[in-house]
GROMACS .gro file of C-alpha atoms in nm:
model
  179
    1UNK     CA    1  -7.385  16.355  -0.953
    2UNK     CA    2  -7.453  16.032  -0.995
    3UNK     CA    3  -7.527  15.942  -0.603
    4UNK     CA    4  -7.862  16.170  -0.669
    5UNK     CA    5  -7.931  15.954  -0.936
    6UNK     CA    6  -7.895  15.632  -0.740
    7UNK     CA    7  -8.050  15.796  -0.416
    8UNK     CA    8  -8.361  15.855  -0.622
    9UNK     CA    9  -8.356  15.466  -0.827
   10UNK     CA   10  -8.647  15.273  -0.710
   11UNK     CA   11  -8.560  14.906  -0.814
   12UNK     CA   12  -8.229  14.738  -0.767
   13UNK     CA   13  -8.176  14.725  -1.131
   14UNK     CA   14  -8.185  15.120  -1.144
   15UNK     CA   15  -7.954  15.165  -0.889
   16UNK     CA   16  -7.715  14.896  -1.029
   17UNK     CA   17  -7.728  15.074  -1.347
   18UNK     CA   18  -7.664  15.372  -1.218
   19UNK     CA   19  -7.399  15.256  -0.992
   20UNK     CA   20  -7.240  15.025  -1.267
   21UNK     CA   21  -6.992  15.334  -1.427
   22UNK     CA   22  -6.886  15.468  -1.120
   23UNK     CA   23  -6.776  15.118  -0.978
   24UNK     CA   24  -6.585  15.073  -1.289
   25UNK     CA   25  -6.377  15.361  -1.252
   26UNK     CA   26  -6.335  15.259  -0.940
   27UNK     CA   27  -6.196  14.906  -1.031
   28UNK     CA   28  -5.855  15.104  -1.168
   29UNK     CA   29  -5.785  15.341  -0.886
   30UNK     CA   30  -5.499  15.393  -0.727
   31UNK     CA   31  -5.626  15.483  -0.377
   32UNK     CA   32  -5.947  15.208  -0.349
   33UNK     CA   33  -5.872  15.081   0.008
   34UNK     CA   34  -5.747  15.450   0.147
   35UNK     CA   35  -6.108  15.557  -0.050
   36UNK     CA   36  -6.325  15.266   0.155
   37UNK     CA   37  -6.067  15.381   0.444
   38UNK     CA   38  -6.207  15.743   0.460
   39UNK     CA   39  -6.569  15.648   0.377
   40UNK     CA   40  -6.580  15.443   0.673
   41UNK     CA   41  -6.381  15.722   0.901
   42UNK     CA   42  -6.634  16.022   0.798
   43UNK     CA   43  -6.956  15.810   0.796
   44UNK     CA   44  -6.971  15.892   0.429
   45UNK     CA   45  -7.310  15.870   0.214
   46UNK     CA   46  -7.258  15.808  -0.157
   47UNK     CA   47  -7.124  15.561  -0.384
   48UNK     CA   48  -6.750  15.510  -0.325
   49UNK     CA   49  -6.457  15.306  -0.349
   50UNK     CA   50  -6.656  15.052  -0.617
   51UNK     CA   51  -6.965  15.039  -0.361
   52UNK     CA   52  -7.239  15.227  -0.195
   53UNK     CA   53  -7.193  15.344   0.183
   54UNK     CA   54  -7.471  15.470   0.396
   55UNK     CA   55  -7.319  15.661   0.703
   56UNK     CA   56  -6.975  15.483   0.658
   57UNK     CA   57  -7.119  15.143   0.606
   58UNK     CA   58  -7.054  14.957   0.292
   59UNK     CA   59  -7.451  14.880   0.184
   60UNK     CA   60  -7.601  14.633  -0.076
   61UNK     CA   61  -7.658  14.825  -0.384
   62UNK     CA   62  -7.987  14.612  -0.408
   63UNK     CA   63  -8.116  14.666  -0.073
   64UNK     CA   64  -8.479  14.862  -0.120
   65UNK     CA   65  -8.378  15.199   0.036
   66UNK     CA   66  -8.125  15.285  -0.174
   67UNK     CA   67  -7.938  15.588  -0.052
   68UNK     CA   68  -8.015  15.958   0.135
   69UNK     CA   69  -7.978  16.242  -0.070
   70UNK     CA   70  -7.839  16.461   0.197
   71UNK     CA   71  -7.555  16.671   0.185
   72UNK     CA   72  -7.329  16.397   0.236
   73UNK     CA   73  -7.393  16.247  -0.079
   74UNK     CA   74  -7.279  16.560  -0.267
   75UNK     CA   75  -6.911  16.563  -0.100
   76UNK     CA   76  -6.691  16.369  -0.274
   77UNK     CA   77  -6.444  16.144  -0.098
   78UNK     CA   78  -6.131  16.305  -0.282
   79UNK     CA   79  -6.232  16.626  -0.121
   80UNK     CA   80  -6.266  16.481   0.206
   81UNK     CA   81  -5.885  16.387   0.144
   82UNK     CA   82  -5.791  16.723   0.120
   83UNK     CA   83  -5.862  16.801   0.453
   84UNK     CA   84  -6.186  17.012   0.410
   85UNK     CA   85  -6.087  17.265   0.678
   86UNK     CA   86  -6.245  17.583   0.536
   87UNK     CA   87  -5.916  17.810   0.535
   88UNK     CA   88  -5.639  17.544   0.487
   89UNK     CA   89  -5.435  17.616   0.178
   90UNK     CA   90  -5.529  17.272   0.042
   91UNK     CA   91  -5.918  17.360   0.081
   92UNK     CA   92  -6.037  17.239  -0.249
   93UNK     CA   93  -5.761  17.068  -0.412
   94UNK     CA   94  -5.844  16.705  -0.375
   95UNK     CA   95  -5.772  16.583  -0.658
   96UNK     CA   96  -5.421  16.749  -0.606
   97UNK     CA   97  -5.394  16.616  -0.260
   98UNK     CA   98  -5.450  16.217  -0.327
   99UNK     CA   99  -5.246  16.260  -0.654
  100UNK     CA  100  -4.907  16.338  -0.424
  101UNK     CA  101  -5.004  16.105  -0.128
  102UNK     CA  102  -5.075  15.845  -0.373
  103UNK     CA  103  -4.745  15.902  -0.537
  104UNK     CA  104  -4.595  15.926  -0.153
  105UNK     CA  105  -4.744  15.571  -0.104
  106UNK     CA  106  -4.596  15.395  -0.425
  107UNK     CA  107  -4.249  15.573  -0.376
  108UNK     CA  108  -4.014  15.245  -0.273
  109UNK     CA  109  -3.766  15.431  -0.093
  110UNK     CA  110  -3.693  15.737   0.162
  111UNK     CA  111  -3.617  15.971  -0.052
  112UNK     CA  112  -3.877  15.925  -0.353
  113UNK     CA  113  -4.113  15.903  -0.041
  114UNK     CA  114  -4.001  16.256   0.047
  115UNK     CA  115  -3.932  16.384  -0.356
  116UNK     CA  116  -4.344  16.278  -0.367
  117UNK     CA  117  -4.429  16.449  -0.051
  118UNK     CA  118  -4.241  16.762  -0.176
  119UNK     CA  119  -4.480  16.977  -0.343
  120UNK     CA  120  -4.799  16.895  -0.080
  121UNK     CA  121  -4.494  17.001   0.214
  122UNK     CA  122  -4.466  17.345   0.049
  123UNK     CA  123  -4.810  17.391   0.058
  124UNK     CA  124  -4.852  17.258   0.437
  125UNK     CA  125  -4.573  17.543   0.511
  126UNK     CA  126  -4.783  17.812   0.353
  127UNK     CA  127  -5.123  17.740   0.552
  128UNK     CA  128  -5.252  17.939   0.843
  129UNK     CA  129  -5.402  17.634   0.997
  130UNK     CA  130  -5.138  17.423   1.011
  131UNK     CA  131  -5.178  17.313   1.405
  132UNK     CA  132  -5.515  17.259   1.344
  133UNK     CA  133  -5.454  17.002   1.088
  134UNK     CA  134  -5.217  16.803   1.263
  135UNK     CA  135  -5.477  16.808   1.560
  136UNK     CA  136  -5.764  16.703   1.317
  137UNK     CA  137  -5.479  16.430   1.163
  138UNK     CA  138  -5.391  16.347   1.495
  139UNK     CA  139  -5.748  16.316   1.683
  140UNK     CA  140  -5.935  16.166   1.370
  141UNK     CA  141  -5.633  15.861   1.338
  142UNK     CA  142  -5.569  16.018   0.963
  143UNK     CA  143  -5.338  15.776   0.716
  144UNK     CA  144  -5.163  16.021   0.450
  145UNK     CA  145  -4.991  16.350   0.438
  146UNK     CA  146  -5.131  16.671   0.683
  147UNK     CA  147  -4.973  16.986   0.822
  148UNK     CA  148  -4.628  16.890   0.696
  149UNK     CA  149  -4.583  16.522   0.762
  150UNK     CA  150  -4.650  16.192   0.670
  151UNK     CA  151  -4.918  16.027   0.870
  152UNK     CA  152  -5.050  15.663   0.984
  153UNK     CA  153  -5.343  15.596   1.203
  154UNK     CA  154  -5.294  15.975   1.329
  155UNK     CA  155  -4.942  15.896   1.421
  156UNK     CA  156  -4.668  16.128   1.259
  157UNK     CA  157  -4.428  15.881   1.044
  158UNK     CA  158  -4.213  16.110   0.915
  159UNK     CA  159  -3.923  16.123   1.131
  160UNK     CA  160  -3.638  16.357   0.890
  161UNK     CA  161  -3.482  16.650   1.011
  162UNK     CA  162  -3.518  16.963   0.783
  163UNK     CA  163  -3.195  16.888   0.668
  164UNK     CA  164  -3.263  16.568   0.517
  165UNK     CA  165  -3.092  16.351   0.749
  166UNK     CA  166  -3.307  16.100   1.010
  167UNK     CA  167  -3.355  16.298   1.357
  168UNK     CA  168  -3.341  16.035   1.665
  169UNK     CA  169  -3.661  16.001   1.829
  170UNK     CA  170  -3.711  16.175   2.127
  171UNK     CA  171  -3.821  15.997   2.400
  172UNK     CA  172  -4.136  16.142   2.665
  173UNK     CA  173  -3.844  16.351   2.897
  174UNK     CA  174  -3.720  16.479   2.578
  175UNK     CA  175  -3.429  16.307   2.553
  176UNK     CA  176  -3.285  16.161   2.237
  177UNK     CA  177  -3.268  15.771   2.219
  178UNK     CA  178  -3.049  15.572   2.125
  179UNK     CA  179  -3.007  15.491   1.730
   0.00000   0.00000   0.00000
C-alpha cells in the first residue's frame, strides 16, 4: 500500500511523490469530507481523504517524520466505514457500504433516501450484532447508515415506520407528540 511507501520516504519530495496518485483519486470522490470525517473520529494513520493524517490529525506531507507504519496505516478508511465489528454481516464490505450511504446522501428526497438505504437495511436485518452497532453508532457520534437506520452525529435520523409511512416521535414518557 502506498502509506508503507510514504511511511518509509525520507525527503519531502518522496513522500509527495508517493502521495501525489492517491490525492488525485481523492480529488473525485464522492465521500471526501465523510473520509476526513472518519479519519479524524478513529485517529487514523495513513494517507486519506487527499492528505496524510497521523493519529486523526491532518499532517504536512513535507514535515520530516513522515508517517508510522503501524497497523493503522494498513486499514483503509472505506473499511473503517463498514463498521469493522468482527461478526457484523457488513464485516468486510466497505466498498459496498460507502457505495449505498453515498447514494443515501445524494438521494434528494424521502423515498430515494430510503430506495438507497434499501439493500444496506436488508443486510442490517440479517446481522447478529445488530444492538451492538447501534451502540458503537450511537456512543462513537457515527454519520451514515448502522444497524438499520440512518444516522447523524450518533443520533438515529430515520424516523419511518416499517410500513413506509412517518411514525410520530415519541417523547421521553413514551408518549407520541404532536405532528
Amino acid at each position: 500500500m502506498k502509506e508503507a511507501e510514504y511511511a518509509a520516504a525520507r525527503t519531502a519530495r518522496e513522500r509527495s511523490y508517493v502521495a501525489r496518485p492517491v490525492f488525485t483519486l481523492c480529488a473525485g470522490c464522492p465521500v471526501l469530507l465523510q473520509c476526513a470525517e472518519w479519519a479524524e473520529v478513529y485517529r487514523y494513520t495513513g494517507l486519506a481523504a487527499g492528505a496524510a493524517y497521523r493519529n486523526g490529525r491532518k499532517e504536512d506531507h513535507r514535515n520530516r517524520h513522515g508517517l508510522g507504519s503501524g497497523h493503522a496505516a494498513r486499514v483503509t478508511v472505506a473499511m473503517l466505514l463498514a463498521h469493522a465489528l468482527p461478526r457484523g454481516a457488513c464485516h468486510g464490505r466497505g466498498h459496498w457500504w460507502t457505495h449505498h450511504e453515498t447514494q443515501h446522501i445524494a438521494a434528494k428526497d424521502p423515498a430515494s433516501r430510503q430506495a438507497a438505504a434499501r439493500p444496506a437495511f436488508e443486510l442490517c436485518s440479517t446481522c447478529p450484532i445488530t444492538a451492538r452497532c447501534r451502540l458503537w453508532a450511537e456512543v462513537d457520534s457515527y454519520t451514515g447508515l448502522a444497524a438499520g437506520s440512518a444516522y447523524r452525529d450518533g443520533q438515529r435520523i430515520d424516523h419511518t415506520a416499517r410500513n413506509g409511512q412517518p411514525s410520530r416521535r415519541r417523547s421521553i414518557d413514551g408518549k407520541r407528540t404532536p405532528k
